[in-house]
């Protein structure tokens, strides 16, 4: 068999096994290990063993459990609840104000967590029942929460961008800064959509009644505003120390984790139950990431040995005669299709051995490509029938929110994300200007 055919057989075998419902890391790792054995005999067993040792010695991976711990600590200790109450009071008088406040809350939660799961949990359990009780349209607000939670994988400190940086060998600081303006642009477009919809159809997002607005004094409003200072202080302490060079990436993540514990203690909410639940969830998420990375390194090593990247580059640019932008479009479309079946981490580790070197060979900035990949992951999270966030919302939403409502709710936000993707494709400087400017100094 030719190397190209072996690579195709590996990829198709992996996709077929994924359809059986097996765990992603097991499928990727087994296909890589079995292929290595048949290609190179008993010596091929060294490939999965080397991948395991590499993960165990990969010091930057310590950032993952520390970032995840920080986010869950703030959520489990109720600090996120305080944050939502602040937005509830300050934005309530505006039509659609609670939905706008929900998007802003999601941005802040994203900036202290780096995952979409925590944002979805806070939005679906805290914001959604309150929005429905206030008479907000259930289809619109369901989409708001799903789209807002997806910002967690784009706004720094994005865990997905950390993983991308490790696999693509790109500086995490550059990737974080590259995600700032695209994330803020997308959040601003979400808010603009809410404002326009509620101006055209006021019944979708009614303002708080006048008597309820007047029940809060100015002093109470200022006191509630302090709820937003804790997450902001943690974010500034963590990223500020890292960007100024005082701490490394791992040390900054440790600063964030310790700061979240201190914040919970200062609010008198650091209980054994909170600590146990935070630790349990952190362990589950971290173990999943580590297994997937180990399997991906094994699979990628075999692909590299086969020369699959050079073969695909020759196919697209030589045999098919495609332009670089056409190849880029095909790669992004592949992310969207895979996102129907897989989460963002699985997508990254499956296609990283192929697409990242190919994007570099085509002359694309790999930091910019990482942001483009992340946005396509956000779109894939929301697209029916198997979008990741759709099922999370179905599991957490009240009974009156049906699966049909959830499917209908996401399309306006998918359109906004596709528009953002197009804008970044036309103007890459939106993502690359900030890291280039900062690190050139």
Short mmCIF file of C-alpha atoms in Angstrom, two decimals:
data_model
loop_
_atom_site.label_atom_id
_atom_site.label_comp_id
_atom_site.label_asym_id
_atom_site.label_seq_id
_atom_site.Cartn_x
_atom_site.Cartn_y
_atom_site.Cartn_z
CA UNK A 1 0.00 0.00 0.00
CA UNK A 2 1.12 3.54 -0.71
CA UNK A 3 1.66 5.93 2.17
CA UNK A 4 -1.22 8.07 0.93
CA UNK A 5 -3.60 5.10 1.02
CA UNK A 6 -2.41 4.13 4.51
CA UNK A 7 -3.08 7.68 5.73
CA UNK A 8 -6.57 7.60 4.19
CA UNK A 9 -7.23 4.20 5.79
CA UNK A 10 -6.17 5.53 9.20
CA UNK A 11 -8.41 8.58 8.93
CA UNK A 12 -11.44 6.65 7.69
CA UNK A 13 -10.98 3.98 10.38
CA UNK A 14 -10.90 6.68 13.03
CA UNK A 15 -14.10 8.29 11.74
CA UNK A 16 -15.92 4.94 11.59
CA UNK A 17 -14.91 4.09 15.16
CA UNK A 18 -16.09 7.50 16.35
CA UNK A 19 -19.53 6.76 14.92
CA UNK A 20 -19.75 3.71 17.23
CA UNK A 21 -19.84 6.02 20.24
CA UNK A 22 -16.43 5.10 21.65
CA UNK A 23 -14.48 7.70 23.61
CA UNK A 24 -12.56 10.09 21.39
CA UNK A 25 -9.16 9.62 23.04
CA UNK A 26 -9.48 5.82 22.86
CA UNK A 27 -10.31 5.85 19.14
CA UNK A 28 -7.51 8.26 18.19
CA UNK A 29 -4.91 6.51 20.34
CA UNK A 30 -5.80 2.96 19.27
CA UNK A 31 -5.77 3.80 15.54
CA UNK A 32 -2.39 5.52 15.92
CA UNK A 33 -0.86 2.71 17.99
CA UNK A 34 -2.16 -0.12 15.75
CA UNK A 35 -0.99 1.69 12.60
CA UNK A 36 2.46 2.20 14.14
CA UNK A 37 2.69 -1.51 15.00
CA UNK A 38 1.77 -2.69 11.49
CA UNK A 39 4.02 -0.12 9.80
CA UNK A 40 7.17 -0.51 11.88
CA UNK A 41 6.72 -3.69 13.88
CA UNK A 42 7.47 -3.91 17.58
CA UNK A 43 9.56 -0.74 17.36
CA UNK A 44 6.38 1.15 16.49
CA UNK A 45 5.14 0.61 20.04
CA UNK A 46 7.65 3.27 21.08
CA UNK A 47 5.45 5.95 19.45
CA UNK A 48 2.50 5.83 21.94
CA UNK A 49 4.97 5.32 24.80
CA UNK A 50 6.94 8.41 23.74
CA UNK A 51 3.69 10.41 23.44
CA UNK A 52 2.77 9.50 27.02
CA UNK A 53 6.17 10.51 28.38
CA UNK A 54 6.05 13.77 26.40
CA UNK A 55 2.71 14.70 27.98
CA UNK A 56 3.99 13.85 31.46
CA UNK A 57 7.01 16.14 30.92
CA UNK A 58 5.05 18.95 29.16
CA UNK A 59 5.24 21.62 31.84
CA UNK A 60 2.85 24.16 30.19
CA UNK A 61 0.02 21.63 30.43
CA UNK A 62 -0.24 22.52 34.12
CA UNK A 63 -2.15 25.61 32.98
CA UNK A 64 -5.19 23.50 32.02
CA UNK A 65 -6.27 22.21 35.46
CA UNK A 66 -5.41 25.54 37.07
CA UNK A 67 -7.57 27.58 34.66
CA UNK A 68 -10.41 25.08 34.92
CA UNK A 69 -10.19 25.12 38.72
CA UNK A 70 -10.36 28.91 38.77
CA UNK A 71 -13.52 29.01 36.68
CA UNK A 72 -15.34 26.33 38.63
CA UNK A 73 -14.37 27.88 41.98
CA UNK A 74 -15.96 31.21 41.00
CA UNK A 75 -19.06 29.45 39.70
CA UNK A 76 -19.53 27.04 42.62
CA UNK A 77 -18.92 29.74 45.25
CA UNK A 78 -21.73 31.90 43.84
CA UNK A 79 -19.59 34.82 42.69
CA UNK A 80 -21.04 34.36 39.20
CA UNK A 81 -24.54 34.72 40.73
CA UNK A 82 -23.55 38.09 42.18
CA UNK A 83 -22.27 39.13 38.78
CA UNK A 84 -25.59 38.38 37.13
CA UNK A 85 -27.53 40.26 39.81
CA UNK A 86 -25.37 43.32 39.13
CA UNK A 87 -26.20 43.24 35.41
CA UNK A 88 -29.84 42.54 36.24
CA UNK A 89 -30.16 45.77 38.23
CA UNK A 90 -28.03 48.03 36.02
CA UNK A 91 -29.39 46.95 32.61
CA UNK A 92 -32.96 46.09 33.62
CA UNK A 93 -34.45 49.50 32.65
CA UNK A 94 -33.41 49.01 28.99
CA UNK A 95 -35.46 47.01 26.50
CA UNK A 96 -33.61 43.74 26.13
CA UNK A 97 -31.33 44.92 28.94
CA UNK A 98 -31.26 41.60 30.78
CA UNK A 99 -30.25 39.81 27.58
CA UNK A 100 -27.51 42.41 27.02
CA UNK A 101 -26.40 41.94 30.62
CA UNK A 102 -26.30 38.18 30.04
CA UNK A 103 -23.90 38.61 27.09
CA UNK A 104 -21.67 40.91 29.19
CA UNK A 105 -21.74 38.38 32.03
CA UNK A 106 -20.70 35.66 29.59
CA UNK A 107 -17.75 37.80 28.42
CA UNK A 108 -16.54 38.20 32.01
CA UNK A 109 -17.05 34.52 32.81
CA UNK A 110 -15.11 33.67 29.64
CA UNK A 111 -12.30 35.92 30.83
CA UNK A 112 -11.99 33.99 34.09
CA UNK A 113 -12.64 30.47 32.85
CA UNK A 114 -11.57 29.77 29.28
CA UNK A 115 -14.22 27.10 28.64
CA UNK A 116 -17.73 27.25 27.24
CA UNK A 117 -19.13 24.62 29.63
CA UNK A 118 -18.95 26.85 32.72
CA UNK A 119 -20.54 29.78 30.89
CA UNK A 120 -23.37 27.57 29.68
CA UNK A 121 -23.96 26.22 33.18
CA UNK A 122 -24.17 29.70 34.71
CA UNK A 123 -26.33 31.07 31.90
CA UNK A 124 -28.78 28.17 31.76
CA UNK A 125 -29.24 27.80 35.53
CA UNK A 126 -29.09 31.45 36.64
CA UNK A 127 -29.93 33.74 33.72
CA UNK A 128 -32.43 31.69 31.70
CA UNK A 129 -35.07 31.14 34.44
CA UNK A 130 -34.95 34.82 35.36
CA UNK A 131 -35.25 35.95 31.73
CA UNK A 132 -38.25 33.67 31.18
CA UNK A 133 -39.90 34.89 34.38
CA UNK A 134 -39.49 38.48 33.15
CA UNK A 135 -41.38 37.73 29.93
CA UNK A 136 -38.44 37.52 27.53
CA UNK A 137 -38.95 35.52 24.35
CA UNK A 138 -37.70 32.00 25.07
CA UNK A 139 -36.31 31.43 21.58
CA UNK A 140 -34.25 34.63 21.59
CA UNK A 141 -32.80 34.25 25.09
CA UNK A 142 -31.98 30.57 24.57
CA UNK A 143 -29.87 31.62 21.60
CA UNK A 144 -28.30 34.44 23.62
CA UNK A 145 -27.05 32.03 26.28
CA UNK A 146 -25.74 29.46 23.82
CA UNK A 147 -23.93 32.06 21.72
CA UNK A 148 -22.60 33.93 24.76
CA UNK A 149 -21.19 30.76 26.33
CA UNK A 150 -19.29 29.98 23.13
CA UNK A 151 -17.16 33.09 23.73
CA UNK A 152 -15.29 31.12 26.40
CA UNK A 153 -13.12 29.39 23.81
CA UNK A 154 -12.11 32.66 22.11
CA UNK A 155 -11.70 35.30 24.84
CA UNK A 156 -8.46 34.90 26.85
CA UNK A 157 -7.55 32.86 28.82
CA UNK A 158 -9.01 30.38 26.33
CA UNK A 159 -8.06 26.80 27.17
CA UNK A 160 -8.64 25.81 23.53
CA UNK A 161 -6.10 28.41 22.36
CA UNK A 162 -3.63 27.06 24.93
CA UNK A 163 -4.03 23.59 23.41
CA UNK A 164 -3.75 24.99 19.90
CA UNK A 165 -0.57 26.82 20.86
CA UNK A 166 0.99 23.64 22.21
CA UNK A 167 0.10 21.56 19.18
CA UNK A 168 0.91 24.27 16.59
CA UNK A 169 4.02 25.39 18.53
CA UNK A 170 2.77 28.99 18.66
CA UNK A 171 3.22 31.34 21.65
CA UNK A 172 0.14 31.24 23.88
CA UNK A 173 0.52 34.93 24.72
CA UNK A 174 0.23 35.81 21.01
CA UNK A 175 -2.86 33.60 20.65
CA UNK A 176 -4.57 35.08 23.70
CA UNK A 177 -4.02 38.62 22.49
CA UNK A 178 -5.14 37.65 18.98
CA UNK A 179 -8.47 36.50 20.42
CA UNK A 180 -9.23 39.78 22.22
CA UNK A 181 -10.53 41.96 19.37
CA UNK A 182 -12.38 39.15 17.52
CA UNK A 183 -14.06 38.14 20.78
CA UNK A 184 -15.09 41.71 21.60
CA UNK A 185 -16.26 42.22 18.01
CA UNK A 186 -18.46 39.15 18.18
CA UNK A 187 -19.88 40.09 21.59
CA UNK A 188 -20.63 43.60 20.29
CA UNK A 189 -22.46 42.17 17.27
CA UNK A 190 -24.50 39.93 19.58
CA UNK A 191 -25.49 42.98 21.65
CA UNK A 192 -26.31 45.00 18.52
CA UNK A 193 -28.57 42.20 17.32
CA UNK A 194 -30.41 42.11 20.67
CA UNK A 195 -30.87 45.90 20.68
CA UNK A 196 -32.23 45.97 17.12
CA UNK A 197 -34.58 43.03 17.70
CA UNK A 198 -35.98 44.52 20.90
CA UNK A 199 -36.45 47.96 19.31
CA UNK A 200 -38.34 46.41 16.40
CA UNK A 201 -40.24 43.94 18.61
CA UNK A 202 -40.43 45.31 22.18
CA UNK A 203 -42.35 42.27 23.40
CA UNK A 204 -39.24 40.10 22.95
CA UNK A 205 -37.34 41.85 25.76
CA UNK A 206 -39.46 44.05 28.05
CA UNK A 207 -37.79 46.47 30.46
CA UNK A 208 -38.10 46.01 34.21
CA UNK A 209 -41.27 47.58 35.69
CA UNK A 210 -40.78 51.11 37.00
CA UNK A 211 -41.67 50.19 40.60
CA UNK A 212 -39.01 47.47 40.64
CA UNK A 213 -36.39 49.80 39.18
CA UNK A 214 -37.12 52.37 41.89
CA UNK A 215 -36.88 49.78 44.66
CA UNK A 216 -33.07 49.90 44.44
CA UNK A 217 -31.32 52.93 45.86
CA UNK A 218 -28.17 54.35 44.31
CA UNK A 219 -26.15 52.98 47.22
CA UNK A 220 -27.50 49.48 46.61
CA UNK A 221 -26.68 49.73 42.92
CA UNK A 222 -23.12 50.79 43.70
CA UNK A 223 -22.79 47.92 46.18
CA UNK A 224 -23.96 45.48 43.52
CA UNK A 225 -21.46 46.93 41.05
CA UNK A 226 -18.71 45.78 43.37
CA UNK A 227 -19.65 42.21 42.45
CA UNK A 228 -17.98 42.76 39.11
CA UNK A 229 -14.75 43.95 40.67
CA UNK A 230 -13.67 40.54 41.97
CA UNK A 231 -13.61 38.73 38.59
CA UNK A 232 -12.07 41.80 36.97
CA UNK A 233 -9.33 41.97 39.62
CA UNK A 234 -8.55 38.26 39.16
CA UNK A 235 -8.37 38.62 35.39
CA UNK A 236 -6.13 41.70 35.56
CA UNK A 237 -3.84 40.11 38.13
CA UNK A 238 -3.47 36.93 36.10
CA UNK A 239 -3.04 38.35 32.59
CA UNK A 240 -1.27 41.53 33.72
CA UNK A 241 1.51 39.61 35.46
CA UNK A 242 1.91 37.34 32.43
CA UNK A 243 1.94 40.06 29.76
CA UNK A 244 4.39 42.22 31.73
CA UNK A 245 6.77 39.28 32.03
CA UNK A 246 6.61 39.03 35.82
CA UNK A 247 5.22 35.48 35.71
CA UNK A 248 5.26 32.65 33.22
CA UNK A 249 2.05 31.22 31.76
CA UNK A 250 1.93 28.43 34.35
CA UNK A 251 2.63 30.83 37.20
CA UNK A 252 -0.14 33.15 35.96
CA UNK A 253 -2.63 30.29 35.95
CA UNK A 254 -1.59 29.49 39.51
CA UNK A 255 -2.17 33.14 40.45
CA UNK A 256 -5.67 32.87 39.01
CA UNK A 257 -6.47 29.65 40.87
CA UNK A 258 -5.19 30.99 44.23
CA UNK A 259 -7.01 34.30 43.67
CA UNK A 260 -10.30 32.47 43.10
CA UNK A 261 -9.86 30.62 46.41
CA UNK A 262 -9.11 33.88 48.22
CA UNK A 263 -12.13 35.54 46.58
CA UNK A 264 -14.41 32.73 47.76
CA UNK A 265 -12.93 32.95 51.25
CA UNK A 266 -13.40 36.73 51.41
CA UNK A 267 -17.05 36.27 50.42
CA UNK A 268 -17.32 33.60 53.14
CA UNK A 269 -18.34 30.96 50.65
CA UNK A 270 -15.30 28.67 50.75
CA UNK A 271 -16.87 25.52 52.18
CA UNK A 272 -15.82 21.89 51.99
CA UNK A 273 -18.74 21.23 49.65
CA UNK A 274 -17.66 23.99 47.26
CA UNK A 275 -14.03 22.80 47.36
CA UNK A 276 -15.05 19.18 46.78
CA UNK A 277 -17.34 19.97 43.83
CA UNK A 278 -14.78 22.31 42.23
CA UNK A 279 -11.99 19.73 42.58
CA UNK A 280 -14.17 16.90 41.26
CA UNK A 281 -15.19 18.81 38.13
CA UNK A 282 -11.63 20.05 37.55
CA UNK A 283 -10.28 16.50 37.74
CA UNK A 284 -12.85 15.22 35.24
CA UNK A 285 -12.21 17.95 32.65
CA UNK A 286 -8.42 17.85 33.07
CA UNK A 287 -8.19 14.07 32.73
CA UNK A 288 -10.23 14.25 29.51
CA UNK A 289 -7.87 16.86 28.05
CA UNK A 290 -4.72 14.94 29.00
CA UNK A 291 -5.94 11.68 27.48
CA UNK A 292 -6.94 13.41 24.24
CA UNK A 293 -3.58 15.20 23.95
CA UNK A 294 -1.69 11.92 24.52
CA UNK A 295 -3.71 10.16 21.83
CA UNK A 296 -3.30 13.09 19.44
CA UNK A 297 0.50 13.08 19.79
CA UNK A 298 0.60 9.37 18.98
CA UNK A 299 -1.69 9.72 15.97
CA UNK A 300 0.15 12.81 14.73
CA UNK A 301 3.56 11.12 14.98
CA UNK A 302 2.40 8.31 12.68
CA UNK A 303 0.91 10.82 10.22
CA UNK A 304 4.17 12.76 10.17
CA UNK A 305 6.09 9.57 9.51
CA UNK A 306 3.86 8.77 6.52
CA UNK A 307 4.37 12.22 4.99
CA UNK A 308 0.59 12.74 4.82
CA UNK A 309 0.88 16.52 5.05
CA UNK A 310 3.14 16.74 1.99
CA UNK A 311 0.79 14.43 0.08
CA UNK A 312 -2.27 16.56 0.84
CA UNK A 313 -0.37 19.74 -0.01
CA UNK A 314 0.61 18.22 -3.35
CA UNK A 315 -2.97 17.09 -3.98
CA UNK A 316 -4.57 20.48 -3.31
CA UNK A 317 -1.94 22.76 -4.85
CA UNK A 318 -0.50 20.50 -7.52
CA UNK A 319 -3.04 17.96 -8.78
CA UNK A 320 -6.21 20.00 -8.12
CA UNK A 321 -4.60 23.40 -8.74
CA UNK A 322 -6.51 25.14 -5.95
CA UNK A 323 -5.67 28.65 -4.78
CA UNK A 324 -4.57 29.10 -1.13
CA UNK A 325 -7.87 30.80 -0.20
CA UNK A 326 -9.81 27.86 -1.66
CA UNK A 327 -7.77 25.42 0.43
CA UNK A 328 -8.40 27.58 3.50
CA UNK A 329 -12.15 27.52 2.78
CA UNK A 330 -12.07 23.72 2.52
CA UNK A 331 -10.21 23.45 5.84
CA UNK A 332 -12.70 25.70 7.65
CA UNK A 333 -15.62 23.81 6.08
CA UNK A 334 -14.10 20.58 7.40
CA UNK A 335 -14.04 22.05 10.91
CA UNK A 336 -17.73 22.94 10.59
CA UNK A 337 -18.65 19.42 9.44
CA UNK A 338 -16.58 17.71 12.14
CA UNK A 339 -18.14 20.01 14.72
CA UNK A 340 -21.47 18.32 14.11
CA UNK A 341 -20.06 15.17 15.70
CA UNK A 342 -17.07 16.22 17.86
CA UNK A 343 -16.12 18.84 20.44
CA UNK A 344 -13.45 21.48 19.82
CA UNK A 345 -10.59 19.56 21.43
CA UNK A 346 -11.28 16.40 19.46
CA UNK A 347 -11.50 18.40 16.22
CA UNK A 348 -8.17 20.04 16.94
CA UNK A 349 -6.26 16.86 17.69
CA UNK A 350 -7.73 14.99 14.72
CA UNK A 351 -6.97 17.56 12.02
CA UNK A 352 -3.98 19.35 13.58
CA UNK A 353 -1.41 16.96 12.04
CA UNK A 354 -2.83 17.84 8.61
CA UNK A 355 -4.16 21.37 8.62
CA UNK A 356 -1.73 23.35 10.76
CA UNK A 357 1.40 22.46 8.72
CA UNK A 358 -0.64 22.91 5.52
CA UNK A 359 -1.79 26.39 6.61
CA UNK A 360 1.81 27.32 7.36
CA UNK A 361 2.98 25.99 3.98
CA UNK A 362 0.35 28.15 2.27
CA UNK A 363 1.83 31.22 3.94
CA UNK A 364 -0.93 31.87 6.46
CA UNK A 365 -0.14 33.31 9.89
CA UNK A 366 -0.66 30.39 12.30
CA UNK A 367 -1.76 32.71 15.12
CA UNK A 368 -4.48 34.13 12.87
CA UNK A 369 -5.36 30.61 11.72
CA UNK A 370 -5.81 29.59 15.36
CA UNK A 371 -8.42 32.34 15.83
CA UNK A 372 -10.19 31.29 12.61
CA UNK A 373 -10.21 27.68 13.81
CA UNK A 374 -11.66 28.74 17.17
CA UNK A 375 -14.50 30.70 15.56
CA UNK A 376 -15.41 27.74 13.35
CA UNK A 377 -15.52 25.66 16.54
CA UNK A 378 -17.95 28.18 18.02
CA UNK A 379 -20.15 27.86 14.94
CA UNK A 380 -19.97 24.07 15.07
CA UNK A 381 -21.02 24.21 18.74
CA UNK A 382 -24.34 25.78 17.71
CA UNK A 383 -25.27 24.05 14.47
CA UNK A 384 -27.97 21.33 14.51
CA UNK A 385 -28.46 18.48 14.70
CA UNK A 386 -25.56 17.55 17.01
CA UNK A 387 -24.02 20.84 18.13
CA UNK A 388 -22.33 20.50 21.52
CA UNK A 389 -24.07 23.51 23.09
CA UNK A 390 -27.48 22.35 21.85
CA UNK A 391 -27.33 19.24 24.01
CA UNK A 392 -25.94 21.13 27.00
CA UNK A 393 -28.85 23.56 26.76
CA UNK A 394 -31.36 20.75 26.40
CA UNK A 395 -30.00 19.12 29.57
CA UNK A 396 -30.05 22.35 31.63
CA UNK A 397 -33.03 24.31 30.27
CA UNK A 398 -36.47 24.40 31.98
CA UNK A 399 -39.16 22.06 30.58
CA UNK A 400 -40.96 24.85 28.70
CA UNK A 401 -37.92 25.28 26.42
CA UNK A 402 -38.25 22.55 23.80
CA UNK A 403 -35.61 21.10 21.51
CA UNK A 404 -37.33 22.86 18.60
CA UNK A 405 -36.95 26.19 20.44
CA UNK A 406 -33.27 25.47 21.00
CA UNK A 407 -32.67 24.65 17.33
CA UNK A 408 -34.53 27.76 16.14
CA UNK A 409 -32.71 30.04 18.57
CA UNK A 410 -29.18 29.65 17.24
CA UNK A 411 -29.46 30.66 13.57
CA UNK A 412 -29.20 34.46 13.98
CA UNK A 413 -26.07 33.98 16.09
CA UNK A 414 -24.60 31.47 13.64
CA UNK A 415 -25.06 34.13 10.97
CA UNK A 416 -23.22 36.68 13.14
CA UNK A 417 -20.34 34.24 13.67
CA UNK A 418 -20.08 33.53 9.94
CA UNK A 419 -20.01 37.26 9.32
CA UNK A 420 -17.21 37.64 11.90
CA UNK A 421 -15.30 34.83 10.19
CA UNK A 422 -15.63 36.62 6.85
CA UNK A 423 -14.47 39.94 8.33
CA UNK A 424 -11.40 38.27 9.85
CA UNK A 425 -10.63 36.55 6.57
CA UNK A 426 -10.72 39.91 4.77
CA UNK A 427 -8.97 41.85 7.54
CA UNK A 428 -6.57 39.50 9.41
CA UNK A 429 -5.08 42.53 11.20
CA UNK A 430 -8.07 42.50 13.57
CA UNK A 431 -6.52 39.41 15.14
CA UNK A 432 -2.83 39.98 14.48
CA UNK A 433 -2.40 43.70 15.23
CA UNK A 434 -2.53 43.52 19.03
CA UNK A 435 0.02 40.68 19.51
CA UNK A 436 2.31 42.16 16.84
CA UNK A 437 2.17 45.61 18.45
CA UNK A 438 2.65 44.37 22.01
CA UNK A 439 5.46 41.91 21.36
CA UNK A 440 7.30 44.23 18.97
CA UNK A 441 7.90 46.38 22.01
#
